[in-house]
mmCIF file with all atom_site columns, C-alpha atoms in Angstrom:
data_model
loop_
_atom_site.group_PDB
_atom_site.id
_atom_site.type_symbol
_atom_site.label_atom_id
_atom_site.label_alt_id
_atom_site.label_comp_id
_atom_site.label_asym_id
_atom_site.label_entity_id
_atom_site.label_seq_id
_atom_site.pdbx_PDB_ins_code
_atom_site.Cartn_x
_atom_site.Cartn_y
_atom_site.Cartn_z
_atom_site.occupancy
_atom_site.B_iso_or_equiv
_atom_site.pdbx_formal_charge
_atom_site.auth_seq_id
_atom_site.auth_comp_id
_atom_site.auth_asym_id
_atom_site.auth_atom_id
_atom_site.pdbx_PDB_model_num
ATOM 1   C CA . MET A 1 1   ? -16.843 6.162   -11.652 1.00 68.00 ? 1   MET A CA 1
ATOM 2   C CA . LEU A 1 2   ? -13.221 7.051   -10.986 1.00 70.00 ? 2   LEU A CA 1
ATOM 3   C CA . ASP A 1 3   ? -11.815 10.203  -9.423  1.00 71.00 ? 3   ASP A CA 1
ATOM 4   C CA . THR A 1 4   ? -15.086 10.690  -7.551  1.00 76.00 ? 4   THR A CA 1
ATOM 5   C CA . TRP A 1 5   ? -15.860 11.581  -3.952  1.00 76.00 ? 5   TRP A CA 1
ATOM 6   C CA . ASN A 1 6   ? -18.465 10.250  -1.570  1.00 79.00 ? 6   ASN A CA 1
ATOM 7   C CA . ASP A 1 7   ? -19.179 10.075  2.152   1.00 81.00 ? 7   ASP A CA 1
ATOM 8   C CA . TYR A 1 8   ? -17.319 6.781   2.525   1.00 83.00 ? 8   TYR A CA 1
ATOM 9   C CA . TYR A 1 9   ? -13.990 8.529   2.014   1.00 88.00 ? 9   TYR A CA 1
ATOM 10  C CA . ALA A 1 10  ? -15.069 11.363  4.277   1.00 87.00 ? 10  ALA A CA 1
ATOM 11  C CA . THR A 1 11  ? -15.732 8.945   7.144   1.00 86.00 ? 11  THR A CA 1
ATOM 12  C CA . ARG A 1 12  ? -12.179 7.627   6.660   1.00 88.00 ? 12  ARG A CA 1
ATOM 13  C CA . LYS A 1 13  ? -10.970 11.227  7.005   1.00 92.00 ? 13  LYS A CA 1
ATOM 14  C CA . PHE A 1 14  ? -9.429  11.546  3.564   1.00 93.00 ? 14  PHE A CA 1
ATOM 15  C CA . SER A 1 15  ? -9.633  14.776  1.617   1.00 93.00 ? 15  SER A CA 1
ATOM 16  C CA . LYS A 1 16  ? -11.116 15.229  -1.839  1.00 92.00 ? 16  LYS A CA 1
ATOM 17  C CA . ALA A 1 17  ? -7.650  16.161  -3.122  1.00 94.00 ? 17  ALA A CA 1
ATOM 18  C CA . GLU A 1 18  ? -6.138  12.915  -1.797  1.00 94.00 ? 18  GLU A CA 1
ATOM 19  C CA . ILE A 1 19  ? -8.835  10.786  -3.411  1.00 94.00 ? 19  ILE A CA 1
ATOM 20  C CA . ALA A 1 20  ? -8.503  12.695  -6.684  1.00 94.00 ? 20  ALA A CA 1
ATOM 21  C CA . GLU A 1 21  ? -4.730  12.322  -6.963  1.00 94.00 ? 21  GLU A CA 1
ATOM 22  C CA . TRP A 1 22  ? -5.000  8.540   -6.578  1.00 95.00 ? 22  TRP A CA 1
ATOM 23  C CA . ARG A 1 23  ? -8.042  8.544   -8.907  1.00 94.00 ? 23  ARG A CA 1
ATOM 24  C CA . PHE A 1 24  ? -10.097 6.477   -6.465  1.00 94.00 ? 24  PHE A CA 1
ATOM 25  C CA . GLY A 1 25  ? -13.858 6.387   -6.946  1.00 91.00 ? 25  GLY A CA 1
ATOM 26  C CA . HIS A 1 26  ? -17.028 4.523   -6.085  1.00 86.00 ? 26  HIS A CA 1
ATOM 27  C CA . MET A 1 27  ? -20.067 2.746   -7.427  1.00 81.00 ? 27  MET A CA 1
ATOM 28  C CA . LYS A 1 28  ? -23.323 3.928   -5.930  1.00 73.00 ? 28  LYS A CA 1
ATOM 29  C CA . ASP A 1 29  ? -24.501 1.791   -2.988  1.00 63.00 ? 29  ASP A CA 1
ATOM 30  C CA . PHE A 1 30  ? -21.941 -0.884  -3.747  1.00 64.00 ? 30  PHE A CA 1
ATOM 31  C CA . ALA A 1 31  ? -18.215 -0.334  -3.522  1.00 76.00 ? 31  ALA A CA 1
ATOM 32  C CA . ALA A 1 32  ? -15.195 1.891   -3.392  1.00 88.00 ? 32  ALA A CA 1
ATOM 33  C CA . LEU A 1 33  ? -12.991 1.590   -6.476  1.00 90.00 ? 33  LEU A CA 1
ATOM 34  C CA . PHE A 1 34  ? -9.204  1.424   -6.339  1.00 92.00 ? 34  PHE A CA 1
ATOM 35  C CA . PRO A 1 35  ? -7.672  1.565   -9.848  1.00 93.00 ? 35  PRO A CA 1
ATOM 36  C CA . CYS A 1 36  ? -4.072  0.647   -10.567 1.00 94.00 ? 36  CYS A CA 1
ATOM 37  C CA . VAL A 1 37  ? -2.993  3.781   -12.423 1.00 94.00 ? 37  VAL A CA 1
ATOM 38  C CA . LEU A 1 38  ? 0.372   3.467   -14.186 1.00 92.00 ? 38  LEU A CA 1
ATOM 39  C CA . ASP A 1 39  ? 2.818   6.245   -14.967 1.00 90.00 ? 39  ASP A CA 1
ATOM 40  C CA . ASP A 1 40  ? 1.448   6.572   -18.501 1.00 91.00 ? 40  ASP A CA 1
ATOM 41  C CA . GLY A 1 41  ? -2.112  6.935   -17.181 1.00 90.00 ? 41  GLY A CA 1
ATOM 42  C CA . THR A 1 42  ? -3.341  3.496   -18.245 1.00 92.00 ? 42  THR A CA 1
ATOM 43  C CA . ILE A 1 43  ? -5.373  1.359   -15.831 1.00 92.00 ? 43  ILE A CA 1
ATOM 44  C CA . PRO A 1 44  ? -4.763  -2.402  -16.193 1.00 91.00 ? 44  PRO A CA 1
ATOM 45  C CA . PHE A 1 45  ? -7.204  -3.337  -13.433 1.00 90.00 ? 45  PHE A CA 1
ATOM 46  C CA . ILE A 1 46  ? -9.469  -1.995  -10.699 1.00 89.00 ? 46  ILE A CA 1
ATOM 47  C CA . GLN A 1 47  ? -10.130 -3.476  -7.275  1.00 88.00 ? 47  GLN A CA 1
ATOM 48  C CA . ALA A 1 48  ? -13.484 -2.902  -5.571  1.00 85.00 ? 48  ALA A CA 1
ATOM 49  C CA . LYS A 1 49  ? -14.391 -2.908  -1.892  1.00 83.00 ? 49  LYS A CA 1
ATOM 50  C CA . ARG A 1 50  ? -17.974 -3.404  -0.778  1.00 76.00 ? 50  ARG A CA 1
ATOM 51  C CA . PHE A 1 51  ? -19.375 -0.865  1.666   1.00 66.00 ? 51  PHE A CA 1
ATOM 52  C CA . ILE A 1 52  ? -21.132 -3.674  3.521   1.00 66.00 ? 52  ILE A CA 1
ATOM 53  C CA . LYS A 1 53  ? -19.657 -7.109  4.189   1.00 63.00 ? 53  LYS A CA 1
ATOM 54  C CA . PRO A 1 54  ? -21.380 -9.937  2.247   1.00 57.00 ? 54  PRO A CA 1
ATOM 55  C CA . ALA A 1 55  ? -24.270 -11.503 4.144   1.00 56.00 ? 55  ALA A CA 1
ATOM 56  C CA . ARG A 1 56  ? -24.153 -14.923 2.492   1.00 58.00 ? 56  ARG A CA 1
ATOM 57  C CA . ASP A 1 57  ? -21.632 -17.325 1.036   1.00 60.00 ? 57  ASP A CA 1
ATOM 58  C CA . GLY A 1 58  ? -21.522 -16.851 -2.698  1.00 57.00 ? 58  GLY A CA 1
ATOM 59  C CA . ASP A 1 59  ? -22.116 -13.097 -2.553  1.00 58.00 ? 59  ASP A CA 1
ATOM 60  C CA . VAL A 1 60  ? -19.584 -10.754 -4.121  1.00 58.00 ? 60  VAL A CA 1
ATOM 61  C CA . PRO A 1 61  ? -16.716 -10.751 -1.571  1.00 57.00 ? 61  PRO A CA 1
ATOM 62  C CA . PHE A 1 62  ? -15.771 -7.798  0.613   1.00 68.00 ? 62  PHE A CA 1
ATOM 63  C CA . TRP A 1 63  ? -12.698 -7.180  -1.561  1.00 71.00 ? 63  TRP A CA 1
ATOM 64  C CA . TYR A 1 64  ? -13.336 -7.969  -5.220  1.00 73.00 ? 64  TYR A CA 1
ATOM 65  C CA . MET A 1 65  ? -11.326 -8.179  -8.405  1.00 71.00 ? 65  MET A CA 1
ATOM 66  C CA . PRO A 1 66  ? -12.828 -9.710  -11.574 1.00 65.00 ? 66  PRO A CA 1
ATOM 67  C CA . GLU A 1 67  ? -11.844 -13.318 -12.286 1.00 65.00 ? 67  GLU A CA 1
ATOM 68  C CA . GLY A 1 68  ? -9.057  -13.771 -14.784 1.00 64.00 ? 68  GLY A CA 1
ATOM 69  C CA . ILE A 1 69  ? -7.360  -10.502 -13.864 1.00 71.00 ? 69  ILE A CA 1
ATOM 70  C CA . ARG A 1 70  ? -3.710  -10.986 -12.982 1.00 76.00 ? 70  ARG A CA 1
ATOM 71  C CA . ARG A 1 71  ? -2.043  -8.310  -10.924 1.00 83.00 ? 71  ARG A CA 1
ATOM 72  C CA . GLU A 1 72  ? 1.196   -7.426  -12.683 1.00 91.00 ? 72  GLU A CA 1
ATOM 73  C CA . HIS A 1 73  ? 1.800   -3.998  -11.168 1.00 95.00 ? 73  HIS A CA 1
ATOM 74  C CA . VAL A 1 74  ? 1.877   -2.063  -7.929  1.00 96.00 ? 74  VAL A CA 1
ATOM 75  C CA . ALA A 1 75  ? -0.332  1.026   -7.765  1.00 96.00 ? 75  ALA A CA 1
ATOM 76  C CA . GLY A 1 76  ? 0.705   4.638   -7.391  1.00 96.00 ? 76  GLY A CA 1
ATOM 77  C CA . THR A 1 77  ? 3.417   4.955   -10.029 1.00 96.00 ? 77  THR A CA 1
ATOM 78  C CA . HIS A 1 78  ? 1.513   7.784   -11.719 1.00 96.00 ? 78  HIS A CA 1
ATOM 79  C CA . LEU A 1 79  ? 2.378   9.909   -8.677  1.00 97.00 ? 79  LEU A CA 1
ATOM 80  C CA . LEU A 1 80  ? 6.121   9.296   -8.939  1.00 96.00 ? 80  LEU A CA 1
ATOM 81  C CA . THR A 1 81  ? 8.191   12.072  -10.484 1.00 95.00 ? 81  THR A CA 1
ATOM 82  C CA . GLY A 1 82  ? 11.463  10.234  -11.064 1.00 94.00 ? 82  GLY A CA 1
ATOM 83  C CA . THR A 1 83  ? 13.297  12.099  -8.302  1.00 97.00 ? 83  THR A CA 1
ATOM 84  C CA . GLU A 1 84  ? 12.463  9.511   -5.629  1.00 97.00 ? 84  GLU A CA 1
ATOM 85  C CA . THR A 1 85  ? 15.465  7.585   -4.305  1.00 97.00 ? 85  THR A CA 1
ATOM 86  C CA . ALA A 1 86  ? 13.363  5.520   -1.871  1.00 98.00 ? 86  ALA A CA 1
ATOM 87  C CA . ILE A 1 87  ? 10.042  3.735   -2.399  1.00 98.00 ? 87  ILE A CA 1
ATOM 88  C CA . ILE A 1 88  ? 7.689   2.764   0.421   1.00 98.00 ? 88  ILE A CA 1
ATOM 89  C CA . PHE A 1 89  ? 5.631   -0.361  -0.213  1.00 98.00 ? 89  PHE A CA 1
ATOM 90  C CA . THR A 1 90  ? 2.303   -0.748  1.610   1.00 98.00 ? 90  THR A CA 1
ATOM 91  C CA . GLU A 1 91  ? -0.315  -3.469  1.258   1.00 97.00 ? 91  GLU A CA 1
ATOM 92  C CA . GLY A 1 92  ? -3.526  -1.529  0.753   1.00 95.00 ? 92  GLY A CA 1
ATOM 93  C CA . PRO A 1 93  ? -4.888  1.690   -0.767  1.00 95.00 ? 93  PRO A CA 1
ATOM 94  C CA . PHE A 1 94  ? -5.759  3.424   2.498   1.00 95.00 ? 94  PHE A CA 1
ATOM 95  C CA . ASP A 1 95  ? -2.354  2.483   3.914   1.00 97.00 ? 95  ASP A CA 1
ATOM 96  C CA . ALA A 1 96  ? -0.776  4.199   0.916   1.00 98.00 ? 96  ALA A CA 1
ATOM 97  C CA . LEU A 1 97  ? -2.901  7.333   1.268   1.00 97.00 ? 97  LEU A CA 1
ATOM 98  C CA . ARG A 1 98  ? -2.107  7.662   4.962   1.00 97.00 ? 98  ARG A CA 1
ATOM 99  C CA . THR A 1 99  ? 1.597   7.061   4.314   1.00 98.00 ? 99  THR A CA 1
ATOM 100 C CA . ARG A 1 100 ? 1.773   9.578   1.460   1.00 98.00 ? 100 ARG A CA 1
ATOM 101 C CA . ARG A 1 101 ? 0.120   12.133  3.741   1.00 98.00 ? 101 ARG A CA 1
ATOM 102 C CA . ALA A 1 102 ? 2.886   11.530  6.293   1.00 98.00 ? 102 ALA A CA 1
ATOM 103 C CA . ILE A 1 103 ? 5.594   11.871  3.632   1.00 98.00 ? 103 ILE A CA 1
ATOM 104 C CA . ARG A 1 104 ? 3.999   15.110  2.412   1.00 97.00 ? 104 ARG A CA 1
ATOM 105 C CA . LYS A 1 105 ? 3.976   16.538  5.948   1.00 97.00 ? 105 LYS A CA 1
ATOM 106 C CA . MET A 1 106 ? 7.630   15.542  6.318   1.00 98.00 ? 106 MET A CA 1
ATOM 107 C CA . GLY A 1 107 ? 8.445   17.472  3.137   1.00 97.00 ? 107 GLY A CA 1
ATOM 108 C CA . LYS A 1 108 ? 9.898   14.331  1.533   1.00 97.00 ? 108 LYS A CA 1
ATOM 109 C CA . LEU A 1 109 ? 7.652   13.763  -1.507  1.00 96.00 ? 109 LEU A CA 1
ATOM 110 C CA . LYS A 1 110 ? 10.517  14.486  -3.908  1.00 97.00 ? 110 LYS A CA 1
ATOM 111 C CA . SER A 1 111 ? 12.740  11.803  -2.376  1.00 98.00 ? 111 SER A CA 1
ATOM 112 C CA . ILE A 1 112 ? 10.274  9.153   -1.085  1.00 98.00 ? 112 ILE A CA 1
ATOM 113 C CA . GLY A 1 113 ? 7.470   7.639   -3.164  1.00 98.00 ? 113 GLY A CA 1
ATOM 114 C CA . VAL A 1 114 ? 4.600   5.454   -1.977  1.00 98.00 ? 114 VAL A CA 1
ATOM 115 C CA . VAL A 1 115 ? 2.998   2.498   -3.760  1.00 98.00 ? 115 VAL A CA 1
ATOM 116 C CA . PHE A 1 116 ? 0.694   -0.362  -2.744  1.00 97.00 ? 116 PHE A CA 1
ATOM 117 C CA . GLY A 1 117 ? 0.236   -3.943  -3.869  1.00 96.00 ? 117 GLY A CA 1
ATOM 118 C CA . TYR A 1 118 ? -3.454  -4.811  -3.299  1.00 93.00 ? 118 TYR A CA 1
ATOM 119 C CA . GLY A 1 119 ? -2.735  -7.146  -0.394  1.00 92.00 ? 119 GLY A CA 1
ATOM 120 C CA . SER A 1 120 ? 0.077   -9.010  1.301   1.00 93.00 ? 120 SER A CA 1
ATOM 121 C CA . LYS A 1 121 ? 0.601   -11.607 -1.444  1.00 92.00 ? 121 LYS A CA 1
ATOM 122 C CA . ILE A 1 122 ? 2.723   -9.766  -3.964  1.00 93.00 ? 122 ILE A CA 1
ATOM 123 C CA . ASN A 1 123 ? 3.426   -11.981 -6.974  1.00 94.00 ? 123 ASN A CA 1
ATOM 124 C CA . PRO A 1 124 ? 6.666   -12.150 -9.035  1.00 95.00 ? 124 PRO A CA 1
ATOM 125 C CA . ASP A 1 125 ? 5.358   -9.745  -11.699 1.00 95.00 ? 125 ASP A CA 1
ATOM 126 C CA . GLN A 1 126 ? 4.505   -7.176  -9.042  1.00 96.00 ? 126 GLN A CA 1
ATOM 127 C CA . GLN A 1 127 ? 7.894   -7.724  -7.428  1.00 96.00 ? 127 GLN A CA 1
ATOM 128 C CA . ASP A 1 128 ? 9.592   -6.990  -10.743 1.00 96.00 ? 128 ASP A CA 1
ATOM 129 C CA . HIS A 1 129 ? 7.556   -3.814  -11.124 1.00 96.00 ? 129 HIS A CA 1
ATOM 130 C CA . LEU A 1 130 ? 8.268   -2.732  -7.546  1.00 97.00 ? 130 LEU A CA 1
ATOM 131 C CA . PHE A 1 131 ? 12.018  -3.397  -7.596  1.00 97.00 ? 131 PHE A CA 1
ATOM 132 C CA . GLY A 1 132 ? 12.313  -1.602  -10.916 1.00 96.00 ? 132 GLY A CA 1
ATOM 133 C CA . LEU A 1 133 ? 11.092  1.587   -9.239  1.00 97.00 ? 133 LEU A CA 1
ATOM 134 C CA . VAL A 1 134 ? 13.751  1.554   -6.521  1.00 97.00 ? 134 VAL A CA 1
ATOM 135 C CA . LYS A 1 135 ? 16.924  3.602   -7.027  1.00 97.00 ? 135 LYS A CA 1
ATOM 136 C CA . LYS A 1 136 ? 18.501  3.341   -3.563  1.00 97.00 ? 136 LYS A CA 1
ATOM 137 C CA . GLU A 1 137 ? 16.103  1.985   -0.942  1.00 97.00 ? 137 GLU A CA 1
ATOM 138 C CA . LEU A 1 138 ? 12.975  -0.115  -0.621  1.00 97.00 ? 138 LEU A CA 1
ATOM 139 C CA . ILE A 1 139 ? 11.070  0.662   2.579   1.00 98.00 ? 139 ILE A CA 1
ATOM 140 C CA . ILE A 1 140 ? 8.596   -2.042  3.596   1.00 97.00 ? 140 ILE A CA 1
ATOM 141 C CA . LEU A 1 141 ? 5.585   -0.831  5.561   1.00 98.00 ? 141 LEU A CA 1
ATOM 142 C CA . SER A 1 142 ? 3.406   -3.928  5.752   1.00 97.00 ? 142 SER A CA 1
ATOM 143 C CA . ASP A 1 143 ? 0.526   -4.691  8.115   1.00 96.00 ? 143 ASP A CA 1
ATOM 144 C CA . ASN A 1 144 ? 1.195   -5.696  11.707  1.00 95.00 ? 144 ASN A CA 1
ATOM 145 C CA . ASP A 1 145 ? 0.081   -9.327  11.414  1.00 95.00 ? 145 ASP A CA 1
ATOM 146 C CA . MET A 1 146 ? 1.357   -12.717 10.253  1.00 94.00 ? 146 MET A CA 1
ATOM 147 C CA . ALA A 1 147 ? 0.499   -12.046 6.616   1.00 95.00 ? 147 ALA A CA 1
ATOM 148 C CA . GLY A 1 148 ? 2.299   -8.708  6.816   1.00 95.00 ? 148 GLY A CA 1
ATOM 149 C CA . ASP A 1 149 ? 5.381   -10.380 8.289   1.00 93.00 ? 149 ASP A CA 1
ATOM 150 C CA . GLN A 1 150 ? 5.369   -12.984 5.523   1.00 94.00 ? 150 GLN A CA 1
ATOM 151 C CA . CYS A 1 151 ? 5.015   -10.250 2.913   1.00 95.00 ? 151 CYS A CA 1
ATOM 152 C CA . ALA A 1 152 ? 7.959   -8.342  4.409   1.00 94.00 ? 152 ALA A CA 1
ATOM 153 C CA . GLU A 1 153 ? 10.126  -11.458 4.598   1.00 92.00 ? 153 GLU A CA 1
ATOM 154 C CA . THR A 1 154 ? 9.445   -12.264 0.938   1.00 94.00 ? 154 THR A CA 1
ATOM 155 C CA . LEU A 1 155 ? 10.311  -8.742  -0.184  1.00 95.00 ? 155 LEU A CA 1
ATOM 156 C CA . GLU A 1 156 ? 13.416  -8.742  2.017   1.00 92.00 ? 156 GLU A CA 1
ATOM 157 C CA . ASP A 1 157 ? 14.628  -12.110 0.662   1.00 91.00 ? 157 ASP A CA 1
ATOM 158 C CA . VAL A 1 158 ? 14.181  -11.175 -2.982  1.00 94.00 ? 158 VAL A CA 1
ATOM 159 C CA . GLY A 1 159 ? 14.862  -7.474  -2.616  1.00 94.00 ? 159 GLY A CA 1
ATOM 160 C CA . ARG A 1 160 ? 18.320  -7.761  -1.089  1.00 91.00 ? 160 ARG A CA 1
ATOM 161 C CA . LYS A 1 161 ? 19.474  -9.254  -4.417  1.00 92.00 ? 161 LYS A CA 1
ATOM 162 C CA . ARG A 1 162 ? 17.655  -6.681  -6.533  1.00 95.00 ? 162 ARG A CA 1
ATOM 163 C CA . VAL A 1 163 ? 17.980  -3.271  -4.851  1.00 96.00 ? 163 VAL A CA 1
ATOM 164 C CA . PRO A 1 164 ? 20.800  -1.485  -2.996  1.00 95.00 ? 164 PRO A CA 1
ATOM 165 C CA . ARG A 1 165 ? 19.070  -1.362  0.391   1.00 94.00 ? 165 ARG A CA 1
ATOM 166 C CA . VAL A 1 166 ? 15.979  -2.859  2.034   1.00 95.00 ? 166 VAL A CA 1
ATOM 167 C CA . THR A 1 167 ? 14.549  -1.454  5.273   1.00 95.00 ? 167 THR A CA 1
ATOM 168 C CA . ARG A 1 168 ? 11.380  -2.038  7.238   1.00 95.00 ? 168 ARG A CA 1
ATOM 169 C CA . VAL A 1 169 ? 9.068   0.123   9.325   1.00 96.00 ? 169 VAL A CA 1
ATOM 170 C CA . TYR A 1 170 ? 7.669   -1.672  12.369  1.00 95.00 ? 170 TYR A CA 1
ATOM 171 C CA . LEU A 1 171 ? 4.274   -0.667  13.722  1.00 96.00 ? 171 LEU A CA 1
ATOM 172 C CA . PRO A 1 172 ? 3.748   -0.649  17.501  1.00 95.00 ? 172 PRO A CA 1
ATOM 173 C CA . GLU A 1 173 ? 1.894   -3.492  19.177  1.00 93.00 ? 173 GLU A CA 1
ATOM 174 C CA . GLY A 1 174 ? -1.861  -3.003  18.904  1.00 95.00 ? 174 GLY A CA 1
ATOM 175 C CA . VAL A 1 175 ? -1.652  -0.959  15.661  1.00 97.00 ? 175 VAL A CA 1
ATOM 176 C CA . LYS A 1 176 ? -2.838  -3.187  12.839  1.00 96.00 ? 176 LYS A CA 1
ATOM 177 C CA . ASP A 1 177 ? -1.796  -1.245  9.730   1.00 97.00 ? 177 ASP A CA 1
ATOM 178 C CA . PRO A 1 178 ? -0.462  2.111   8.457   1.00 98.00 ? 178 PRO A CA 1
ATOM 179 C CA . ASP A 1 179 ? -3.996  3.430   7.955   1.00 96.00 ? 179 ASP A CA 1
ATOM 180 C CA . GLU A 1 180 ? -4.782  2.857   11.623  1.00 96.00 ? 180 GLU A CA 1
ATOM 181 C CA . ALA A 1 181 ? -1.420  4.273   12.668  1.00 97.00 ? 181 ALA A CA 1
ATOM 182 C CA . GLY A 1 182 ? -2.218  7.637   11.119  1.00 97.00 ? 182 GLY A CA 1
ATOM 183 C CA . SER A 1 183 ? 0.126   10.160  9.540   1.00 97.00 ? 183 SER A CA 1
ATOM 184 C CA . SER A 1 184 ? 1.373   11.700  12.799  1.00 97.00 ? 184 SER A CA 1
ATOM 185 C CA . LEU A 1 185 ? 2.679   8.389   14.119  1.00 98.00 ? 185 LEU A CA 1
ATOM 186 C CA . LEU A 1 186 ? 4.035   7.381   10.719  1.00 98.00 ? 186 LEU A CA 1
ATOM 187 C CA . MET A 1 187 ? 6.070   10.596  10.617  1.00 98.00 ? 187 MET A CA 1
ATOM 188 C CA . LYS A 1 188 ? 7.938   9.263   13.665  1.00 98.00 ? 188 LYS A CA 1
ATOM 189 C CA . LEU A 1 189 ? 8.158   5.624   12.580  1.00 98.00 ? 189 LEU A CA 1
ATOM 190 C CA . ILE A 1 190 ? 9.427   6.076   9.023   1.00 98.00 ? 190 ILE A CA 1
ATOM 191 C CA . PRO A 1 191 ? 12.696  7.834   10.015  1.00 97.00 ? 191 PRO A CA 1
ATOM 192 C CA . ALA A 1 192 ? 13.210  5.084   12.634  1.00 95.00 ? 192 ALA A CA 1
ATOM 193 C CA . ARG A 1 193 ? 13.031  2.253   10.075  1.00 95.00 ? 193 ARG A CA 1
ATOM 194 C CA . THR A 1 194 ? 15.455  -0.630  10.481  1.00 92.00 ? 194 THR A CA 1
ATOM 195 C CA . ASP A 1 195 ? 17.839  -2.243  8.013   1.00 85.00 ? 195 ASP A CA 1
ATOM 196 C CA . LEU A 1 196 ? 17.655  -5.854  6.872   1.00 70.00 ? 196 LEU A CA 1
ATOM 197 C CA . PHE A 1 197 ? 20.024  -7.245  9.531   1.00 66.00 ? 197 PHE A CA 1
ATOM 198 C CA . THR A 1 198 ? 18.249  -5.495  12.407  1.00 70.00 ? 198 THR A CA 1
ATOM 199 C CA . SER A 1 199 ? 14.879  -6.539  10.996  1.00 64.00 ? 199 SER A CA 1
ATOM 200 C CA . ARG A 1 200 ? 15.914  -10.196 10.908  1.00 66.00 ? 200 ARG A CA 1
ATOM 201 C CA . LEU A 1 201 ? 17.335  -9.972  14.434  1.00 69.00 ? 201 LEU A CA 1
ATOM 202 C CA . LYS A 1 202 ? 14.024  -8.559  15.700  1.00 66.00 ? 202 LYS A CA 1
ATOM 203 C CA . ASN A 1 203 ? 12.123  -11.428 14.095  1.00 64.00 ? 203 ASN A CA 1
ATOM 204 C CA . VAL A 1 204 ? 14.408  -14.005 15.722  1.00 67.00 ? 204 VAL A CA 1
ATOM 205 C CA . LEU A 1 205 ? 14.158  -12.406 19.161  1.00 67.00 ? 205 LEU A CA 1
ATOM 206 C CA . SER A 1 206 ? 10.372  -12.093 18.945  1.00 68.00 ? 206 SER A CA 1
ATOM 207 C CA . ALA A 1 207 ? 10.104  -15.807 18.143  1.00 64.00 ? 207 ALA A CA 1
ATOM 208 C CA . THR A 1 208 ? 12.114  -16.885 21.194  1.00 64.00 ? 208 THR A CA 1
#
């Protein structure tokens, strides 16, 4: 059941319009559904999230994608209009929704698009898809943890050879991801993003 609303999204403080534009949905008493909708409207795969964490080993995991499905795309390209010069990459669906809300409030939807990669481990096929969307700048807005740092470093390493500019948005200490940050804070953080050199310098200084 795609493009459908339920109380789960309401408790996360998303609007019906936001859920509809991403075509998210749910399965009754089981999971939220996050389809990868491409610019031509096709859906190569759907990720599910259980409402309740699994009680036993062997249960369907909290985040679920059918076996044998290979992620070859990032999600959200159906919302791009072709006018975007910068693309923001986030890890998860709620991160993307919260970030797009911030971009909308900033009045920048025509110039900045938002996509997500279903986690921090973005494979080479997804990288190809992502870099192909970027005209001038890739903005990395990963989670504020080790996996998020590794994701950002991978995209920075490969991206600097593939796109004109790579920048990164850093979340404040204690804020775990863009969803938790909220649109108001993101509206301040996105314009303050750092370039590749400054990003690397920050990583070196934080490790010393």
